[in-house]
Amino acid sequence: MAAPDGQVVLREGTNMSAALSPDGKRIVIDLVTGIWVVPATGGRAKRLTDDLQDATLPSWSPDGKQIAFQSYRDGNFHLYVIDADGGRPRKLTSGTFDHREPAFSPDGKRLAFSSDRDGSYGIWLLDLASGAITAVTTTPDEEAAPKWSADGQRLVFTVNDTAIDSVTVATGERKRLITATGVDRFFGPAFGPDGQTPSYMRLRGADAHLMLGDQQLTRDEDVFGFAASWSGQDVLYVADGRIRRRSGEAVKDIPIEAGVSVARRNYRHRVRDLGSPAPMPVRGIVSPVVSPDGTQIAYRALNALYLVSSTGGTPKRIVSDDYFNADPDFSPDGKSLLYASDRLGTADLWVRDLATGKDTVLTSLPGAQTMPRWSPDGRKVAYIDQSGALWTLEVATGNVQKVTPELFQPGRPSWSPDGNVIALAAVKPFSRRFREGTSQILTVDLRSGELRYTEPMPFRSLATRGYDGPLWSPDGKYLAFVVESVAWIAPVDAAGKFIGDPRQVTDEVTDSLAWQGSHSLVYMSNGQLRVVRISGGRPRTIRLTTNWRRPRPPERSIIHAGAVWDGESDRLRNDVDIVIEGGRIAEIRPHRAGAETVDASGLVAMPGLIDAHVHWHLRGREWGARQGRLWLSYGITTTRSPGDPAYQMVETRESLESGSQIGPRFLATGEAVDGSRIYYNFMRPTLSRKQLDLEMSRAIALEYDLIKTYVRMPVEYQQMVVRAAHTAGLPLSSHYLYPAANIGMDGMEHTGATNRLGYSHTVSRIGRAYQDAVTLFTRSGMSVTPTLFNSKVLYADDKSLFTDERTKVLFPQWEYDRLQNDINLIGTPGASFNAKALEANVNMVLRVHRGGGLVICGTDAPLDNVAVSLHQNLRAMVKHGFTPREALITATRNPALWLGLENRVGVLKPGAFADLALVDGNPLADIKAAAAVRRTVLGGVHYTVDELLAPFRSQAPESSQAAENSQAAGIGQAVAGGQAQVNGRVVNQVLPPLPSAERRHWWHEPEWANHICCDH
């Protein structure tokens, strides 16, 4: 994986923008987040900005002496200028809003730009002399990418990416110039040679063309979505990774050369001991809650629910049945425990009588009911369903009511003491243009139906949307929550409105808050249960005498396989015995008659597959015990998560390794470390070096297997994370290739997914990658995880994975219906998946793979479909150029190398873990055989497909129509048109707008869709 320090010469740029200087002698470009100047005839480029500046979208001043650009240097986009000959950049804007896409006015006195300063993106002007900022547009639409007319009177810009408008700056008069038809989207507008007709890039499916009004100027070119530069009838633009000059039908490429550096990765990779039988302390303690009298604590650990004295001691396991039992909550009288369990097939609400041990089911509704909380009077329960909507259940009657629309990964609800208001964590985007926002406190008044957002602090997020609050104190005086990984309390009124400033309660890493009375907070800190009084004083540890250990692996078994692929050879070895001792492969030898064996003489043994990009807990409660069984049933024996809620991740890892939960190996990180804005509930908004130290202390204490940084972390902070992680022996990954390759990052997730720019510098909007991206991957040693969401298009010709019994039995109903809906849309204008984009994505990773780069196969499940998506990815790779062996290597040897488990997983050889799949057919000849799993072995433990399916066979998905009918019959009132039924009355809801590119199931859309037409 290591690459020597040195220069890499780039001759093409993926999603590079270019602008011709006013005198026509130079071109300014943004290449790998730097600003460069190159002669207009081509040649060696001169770099003006460094890696930390993270600069893009340059614009010339009219005299050609200065260049304006947008920069992400300080964690928000701001406008800068720099002398065209080089020098120190000068910052023009500041603050917590983003300022993007600058354009010099023809007189050089103003910059037009876009910003989310007023709740949506609009067009603004910056007076360069005074620094004054004024609005040009004030609509709720998403207006972006302004460019001036030659006379400086008008601006042209996009509206919601589906229209192009112009505005007269002096009067505000607007005119619609172009309106999209069908699924077209528009980028990079500019006034054409007549000063009236706009040029722009039109994205139509997997085609991107340069347009002038209604006239299409290009054919079979991948035109990038940035403004073209016109000189009379000649136009300069960027397509296919090259700067091009077009004069009528004549096209000429302008050659460039730009040298960038890549850094050596020379740290020692630390790998957890995956085989030690020694006892380990239980660190995966999830959702602790305190009894009303303060004497007991309930929590989830080791795939069970436990009770322990609030002073510590030996916990008592009270609910443990191999199903997914989670989120306990004490009844107001303390006599029973409410929790969610999937023992009837999907997550329902249950109550356990703590005196008798009797369990009673409260709900048996379609869908999932999760994260429950008792109302203070015990008459109702609030819960979240699989869509993210908040419901209430009337315990006596079983009636349910939906009280919010679908929210994106909201937190666990908390009742006000009078039972009239529910508070929970919810994301509020800054705009519809980009999905990132802040995690805020959402209160729901059950009497009026009013929904109201409250920032915990100005421009700050709750730490996570899970168990980090808001949490009402029993006396109703405070809401407790975690911000920047420490606990705070804020005084509130009965409606949850702040009536004073928040006060910090802890200064150590703080997670998973629970009130003990109204005087103390119980919480997790680096794997320990802690308690602190809110009035002050030192926190103390609640010591739990509880450990876990790995079970002793089976002493010996012999598998007689008809053939074996060892994960390395280019052919099968026939008629062999695989001797397994102590959970590892002891020998692979020619078959010996007479030995007692597992008869797999009609099957082929191959290494268990590795899905290198999953999120167990993105919808883990809804999947429950099905998820691990599904992966194993499809031969997937190792999973790697680049992001999961920290304590749920550790709990799952300990459950799997202790044998109390069935599923593949799990190597993972906790919440991804992010910047000032976030999206998923398992992102850590990080705004200071002090907080960064807290995040790393959690990672080390909980023994993360890797570190993930997400899309809004500035480069300077990424450098700090790299140094800290590598010092701890941990590899890192993110969504970026450069300057990640130059600051020591170890990998990039996706071919080109969610990006703070709104587009990628590794694939174009139609999925193609060029020499810069491919060369940087092959020369830097960074891995790439493709996550080929587009591979769903293969269902058009082969639905075998959809109709497979494993999929039918182990998919929850709503997930099976979602997949069916995706299949039904293939080939239609509404489809999110594109065959041309799939081919382009595979072409990229094939070039990386054959160039010596490290491709590790991953899926982003459950954003993509659990287990089956890995096989669809492999089939797509083979369809578009990989050999079956090459494709399988990306799901065996390569991810094992990345994880530091080379020769231990992903291979069948003496000394390796006995992780293998027995399949019907030769996967080296037919990649589909890799999915024809009949038996899976994990660490020497054998599982047949029948055994894995058995607990859920009676709950196999029914038809979509039947599911819709049962949902309508069983779940109360539905939300329609932005209104909800509350107590039988229709009420308006005050909810933020959804990002425009993601309105249809916006968190379910594939990552690529956000940027070719994003999870995660």
Short mmCIF file of N, CA and C in Angstrom, two decimals, residues 423-524:
data_model
loop_
_atom_site.label_atom_id
_atom_site.label_comp_id
_atom_site.label_asym_id
_atom_site.label_seq_id
_atom_site.Cartn_x
_atom_site.Cartn_y
_atom_site.Cartn_z
N ALA A 423 -39.39 15.53 22.57
CA ALA A 423 -38.18 16.10 21.98
C ALA A 423 -37.32 14.97 21.42
N LEU A 424 -36.67 15.24 20.30
CA LEU A 424 -35.76 14.27 19.69
C LEU A 424 -34.76 15.00 18.82
N ALA A 425 -33.70 14.31 18.46
CA ALA A 425 -32.69 14.90 17.59
C ALA A 425 -33.06 14.69 16.14
N ALA A 426 -32.91 15.71 15.32
CA ALA A 426 -33.21 15.61 13.88
C ALA A 426 -32.29 16.54 13.12
N VAL A 427 -31.96 16.16 11.90
CA VAL A 427 -31.07 16.98 11.08
C VAL A 427 -31.87 18.07 10.38
N LYS A 428 -31.32 19.26 10.35
CA LYS A 428 -31.92 20.38 9.63
C LYS A 428 -30.91 20.87 8.60
N PRO A 429 -31.12 20.59 7.31
CA PRO A 429 -30.17 21.04 6.28
C PRO A 429 -30.13 22.56 6.19
N PHE A 430 -28.99 23.08 5.75
CA PHE A 430 -28.88 24.51 5.51
C PHE A 430 -29.64 24.91 4.25
N SER A 431 -29.78 23.97 3.31
CA SER A 431 -30.45 24.28 2.06
C SER A 431 -30.90 22.97 1.43
N ARG A 432 -31.68 23.08 0.35
CA ARG A 432 -32.03 21.88 -0.43
C ARG A 432 -30.92 21.50 -1.40
N ARG A 433 -30.01 22.42 -1.67
CA ARG A 433 -28.97 22.15 -2.65
C ARG A 433 -27.98 21.10 -2.15
N PHE A 434 -27.61 21.20 -0.87
CA PHE A 434 -26.71 20.24 -0.26
C PHE A 434 -27.38 19.66 0.97
N ARG A 435 -27.17 18.39 1.21
CA ARG A 435 -27.93 17.71 2.26
C ARG A 435 -27.38 17.98 3.67
N GLU A 436 -26.13 18.46 3.80
CA GLU A 436 -25.55 18.64 5.12
C GLU A 436 -26.24 19.77 5.88
N GLY A 437 -26.27 19.61 7.20
CA GLY A 437 -26.86 20.62 8.06
C GLY A 437 -26.34 20.45 9.47
N THR A 438 -27.18 20.73 10.44
CA THR A 438 -26.83 20.51 11.84
C THR A 438 -27.89 19.63 12.49
N SER A 439 -27.46 18.84 13.46
CA SER A 439 -28.38 18.02 14.24
C SER A 439 -28.93 18.89 15.36
N GLN A 440 -30.23 19.14 15.33
CA GLN A 440 -30.85 20.05 16.27
C GLN A 440 -31.89 19.34 17.11
N ILE A 441 -32.44 20.07 18.07
CA ILE A 441 -33.50 19.55 18.94
C ILE A 441 -34.83 19.84 18.27
N LEU A 442 -35.56 18.80 17.94
CA LEU A 442 -36.89 18.94 17.35
C LEU A 442 -37.92 18.63 18.43
N THR A 443 -38.78 19.58 18.71
CA THR A 443 -39.86 19.35 19.68
C THR A 443 -41.18 19.24 18.95
N VAL A 444 -42.01 18.31 19.43
CA VAL A 444 -43.32 18.04 18.84
C VAL A 444 -44.37 18.28 19.92
N ASP A 445 -45.19 19.28 19.75
CA ASP A 445 -46.29 19.54 20.68
C ASP A 445 -47.46 18.65 20.28
N LEU A 446 -47.81 17.69 21.12
CA LEU A 446 -48.84 16.72 20.77
C LEU A 446 -50.24 17.31 20.80
N ARG A 447 -50.41 18.47 21.38
CA ARG A 447 -51.73 19.11 21.40
C ARG A 447 -51.97 19.94 20.14
N SER A 448 -50.99 20.73 19.77
CA SER A 448 -51.17 21.61 18.61
C SER A 448 -50.59 21.03 17.33
N GLY A 449 -49.69 20.06 17.47
CA GLY A 449 -49.01 19.51 16.30
C GLY A 449 -47.83 20.32 15.84
N GLU A 450 -47.49 21.41 16.55
CA GLU A 450 -46.36 22.25 16.12
C GLU A 450 -45.05 21.49 16.25
N LEU A 451 -44.22 21.59 15.21
CA LEU A 451 -42.87 21.06 15.23
C LEU A 451 -41.90 22.23 15.18
N ARG A 452 -40.92 22.23 16.09
CA ARG A 452 -40.03 23.38 16.19
C ARG A 452 -38.59 22.91 16.39
N TYR A 453 -37.68 23.46 15.59
CA TYR A 453 -36.26 23.17 15.73
C TYR A 453 -35.60 24.18 16.68
N THR A 454 -34.66 23.69 17.47
CA THR A 454 -33.84 24.54 18.33
C THR A 454 -32.39 24.12 18.20
N GLU A 455 -31.52 25.07 17.90
CA GLU A 455 -30.09 24.76 17.89
C GLU A 455 -29.62 24.58 19.32
N PRO A 456 -28.83 23.55 19.61
CA PRO A 456 -28.31 23.42 20.98
C PRO A 456 -27.44 24.61 21.35
N MET A 457 -26.69 25.11 20.36
CA MET A 457 -25.90 26.35 20.45
C MET A 457 -25.80 26.88 19.04
N PRO A 458 -25.55 28.16 18.85
CA PRO A 458 -25.54 28.70 17.49
C PRO A 458 -24.56 27.95 16.58
N PHE A 459 -25.08 27.46 15.47
CA PHE A 459 -24.29 26.77 14.45
C PHE A 459 -23.55 25.54 15.00
N ARG A 460 -24.13 24.90 16.01
CA ARG A 460 -23.55 23.69 16.57
C ARG A 460 -24.54 22.55 16.44
N SER A 461 -23.98 21.34 16.36
CA SER A 461 -24.78 20.13 16.25
C SER A 461 -24.75 19.35 17.54
N LEU A 462 -25.84 18.65 17.82
CA LEU A 462 -25.77 17.57 18.79
C LEU A 462 -24.70 16.59 18.32
N ALA A 463 -24.04 15.92 19.25
CA ALA A 463 -22.91 15.08 18.88
C ALA A 463 -23.31 13.99 17.90
N THR A 464 -24.36 13.26 18.21
CA THR A 464 -24.94 12.28 17.29
C THR A 464 -26.44 12.31 17.46
N ARG A 465 -27.15 11.75 16.50
CA ARG A 465 -28.60 11.61 16.64
C ARG A 465 -28.88 10.15 17.02
N GLY A 466 -28.65 9.84 18.26
CA GLY A 466 -28.85 8.48 18.74
C GLY A 466 -29.24 8.55 20.20
N TYR A 467 -28.20 8.53 21.07
CA TYR A 467 -28.43 8.53 22.51
C TYR A 467 -27.78 9.74 23.18
N ASP A 468 -27.45 10.75 22.39
CA ASP A 468 -26.76 11.93 22.93
C ASP A 468 -27.71 13.09 23.20
N GLY A 469 -28.98 12.76 23.42
CA GLY A 469 -29.97 13.77 23.73
C GLY A 469 -30.67 14.27 22.47
N PRO A 470 -31.65 15.14 22.69
CA PRO A 470 -32.03 15.79 23.94
C PRO A 470 -32.76 14.81 24.88
N LEU A 471 -32.57 15.04 26.18
CA LEU A 471 -33.16 14.17 27.19
C LEU A 471 -33.69 15.03 28.32
N TRP A 472 -35.01 14.97 28.51
CA TRP A 472 -35.65 15.80 29.53
C TRP A 472 -35.32 15.29 30.92
N SER A 473 -35.00 16.20 31.84
CA SER A 473 -34.83 15.80 33.24
C SER A 473 -36.20 15.46 33.81
N PRO A 474 -36.27 14.53 34.77
CA PRO A 474 -37.57 14.15 35.33
C PRO A 474 -38.36 15.31 35.90
N ASP A 475 -37.67 16.33 36.44
CA ASP A 475 -38.41 17.48 37.00
C ASP A 475 -38.76 18.51 35.94
N GLY A 476 -38.36 18.28 34.69
CA GLY A 476 -38.72 19.16 33.60
C GLY A 476 -37.92 20.44 33.50
N LYS A 477 -36.91 20.62 34.33
CA LYS A 477 -36.19 21.88 34.34
C LYS A 477 -35.14 21.98 33.24
N TYR A 478 -34.63 20.83 32.78
CA TYR A 478 -33.50 20.85 31.86
C TYR A 478 -33.70 19.88 30.70
N LEU A 479 -33.06 20.23 29.61
CA LEU A 479 -32.76 19.26 28.57
C LEU A 479 -31.26 19.01 28.60
N ALA A 480 -30.88 17.74 28.60
CA ALA A 480 -29.46 17.37 28.56
C ALA A 480 -29.13 16.90 27.16
N PHE A 481 -27.92 17.19 26.72
CA PHE A 481 -27.48 16.76 25.40
C PHE A 481 -25.96 16.83 25.35
N VAL A 482 -25.42 16.22 24.30
CA VAL A 482 -23.97 16.22 24.09
C VAL A 482 -23.67 17.08 22.87
N VAL A 483 -22.75 18.00 23.01
CA VAL A 483 -22.24 18.81 21.92
C VAL A 483 -20.72 18.78 22.00
N GLU A 484 -20.07 18.54 20.85
CA GLU A 484 -18.61 18.46 20.78
C GLU A 484 -18.06 17.47 21.80
N SER A 485 -18.80 16.36 21.96
CA SER A 485 -18.39 15.21 22.77
C SER A 485 -18.30 15.48 24.26
N VAL A 486 -18.97 16.52 24.77
CA VAL A 486 -19.12 16.73 26.20
C VAL A 486 -20.58 17.05 26.49
N ALA A 487 -21.00 16.81 27.76
CA ALA A 487 -22.40 16.97 28.14
C ALA A 487 -22.72 18.40 28.53
N TRP A 488 -23.92 18.81 28.17
CA TRP A 488 -24.45 20.12 28.50
C TRP A 488 -25.87 19.97 29.02
N ILE A 489 -26.32 20.93 29.81
CA ILE A 489 -27.73 21.02 30.16
C ILE A 489 -28.20 22.44 29.88
N ALA A 490 -29.45 22.54 29.43
CA ALA A 490 -30.03 23.85 29.14
C ALA A 490 -31.35 23.97 29.90
N PRO A 491 -31.57 25.06 30.62
CA PRO A 491 -32.87 25.26 31.28
C PRO A 491 -33.96 25.50 30.24
N VAL A 492 -35.11 24.85 30.44
CA VAL A 492 -36.19 24.94 29.46
C VAL A 492 -37.52 25.14 30.16
N ASP A 493 -38.50 25.62 29.39
CA ASP A 493 -39.87 25.69 29.90
C ASP A 493 -40.61 24.41 29.56
N ALA A 494 -41.90 24.37 29.83
CA ALA A 494 -42.66 23.14 29.64
C ALA A 494 -42.75 22.72 28.18
N ALA A 495 -42.54 23.66 27.25
CA ALA A 495 -42.59 23.34 25.82
C ALA A 495 -41.23 22.94 25.27
N GLY A 496 -40.21 22.99 26.11
CA GLY A 496 -38.86 22.66 25.65
C GLY A 496 -38.09 23.85 25.12
N LYS A 497 -38.62 25.06 25.26
CA LYS A 497 -37.90 26.25 24.80
C LYS A 497 -36.83 26.62 25.82
N PHE A 498 -35.67 26.98 25.30
CA PHE A 498 -34.57 27.39 26.18
C PHE A 498 -34.95 28.69 26.89
N ILE A 499 -34.72 28.70 28.21
CA ILE A 499 -34.95 29.93 28.97
C ILE A 499 -33.66 30.41 29.63
N GLY A 500 -32.56 29.87 29.14
CA GLY A 500 -31.23 30.27 29.62
C GLY A 500 -30.18 29.63 28.75
N ASP A 501 -28.95 30.00 28.97
CA ASP A 501 -27.85 29.46 28.17
C ASP A 501 -27.48 28.05 28.63
N PRO A 502 -27.08 27.19 27.69
CA PRO A 502 -26.60 25.86 28.08
C PRO A 502 -25.35 25.96 28.96
N ARG A 503 -25.20 24.97 29.85
CA ARG A 503 -24.06 24.93 30.76
C ARG A 503 -23.35 23.59 30.60
N GLN A 504 -22.03 23.62 30.47
CA GLN A 504 -21.26 22.40 30.30
C GLN A 504 -21.16 21.64 31.62
N VAL A 505 -21.36 20.31 31.54
CA VAL A 505 -21.37 19.47 32.74
C VAL A 505 -20.15 18.56 32.80
N THR A 506 -19.66 18.07 31.66
CA THR A 506 -18.49 17.20 31.65
C THR A 506 -17.41 17.80 30.77
N ASP A 507 -16.19 17.36 30.99
CA ASP A 507 -15.09 17.77 30.11
C ASP A 507 -14.33 16.57 29.58
N GLU A 508 -14.86 15.37 29.77
CA GLU A 508 -14.28 14.16 29.21
C GLU A 508 -15.19 13.63 28.12
N VAL A 509 -14.72 12.69 27.34
CA VAL A 509 -15.53 12.11 26.26
C VAL A 509 -16.84 11.59 26.84
N THR A 510 -17.95 12.05 26.29
CA THR A 510 -19.26 11.75 26.85
C THR A 510 -20.19 11.24 25.77
N ASP A 511 -20.83 10.09 26.06
CA ASP A 511 -21.79 9.49 25.13
C ASP A 511 -22.94 8.88 25.92
N SER A 512 -24.08 8.74 25.26
CA SER A 512 -25.21 7.93 25.76
C SER A 512 -25.70 8.43 27.12
N LEU A 513 -26.34 9.57 27.12
CA LEU A 513 -26.79 10.19 28.36
C LEU A 513 -28.02 9.51 28.95
N ALA A 514 -28.09 9.50 30.28
CA ALA A 514 -29.28 9.08 31.01
C ALA A 514 -29.34 9.88 32.31
N TRP A 515 -30.54 10.28 32.69
CA TRP A 515 -30.70 10.99 33.96
C TRP A 515 -30.80 9.99 35.11
N GLN A 516 -30.15 10.29 36.23
CA GLN A 516 -30.37 9.60 37.50
C GLN A 516 -31.03 10.61 38.41
N GLY A 517 -32.36 10.47 38.56
CA GLY A 517 -33.11 11.54 39.18
C GLY A 517 -33.01 12.77 38.31
N SER A 518 -33.09 13.92 38.96
CA SER A 518 -32.89 15.18 38.23
C SER A 518 -31.61 15.87 38.67
N HIS A 519 -30.75 15.09 39.34
CA HIS A 519 -29.55 15.70 39.91
C HIS A 519 -28.25 15.21 39.27
N SER A 520 -28.30 14.08 38.56
CA SER A 520 -27.07 13.50 38.03
C SER A 520 -27.28 12.96 36.63
N LEU A 521 -26.19 12.88 35.88
CA LEU A 521 -26.19 12.30 34.56
C LEU A 521 -25.30 11.06 34.56
N VAL A 522 -25.85 9.97 34.04
CA VAL A 522 -25.09 8.75 33.79
C VAL A 522 -24.74 8.75 32.31
N TYR A 523 -23.52 8.30 31.98
CA TYR A 523 -23.09 8.35 30.59
C TYR A 523 -21.95 7.36 30.37
N MET A 524 -21.62 7.14 29.11
CA MET A 524 -20.47 6.33 28.75
C MET A 524 -19.28 7.24 28.44
#
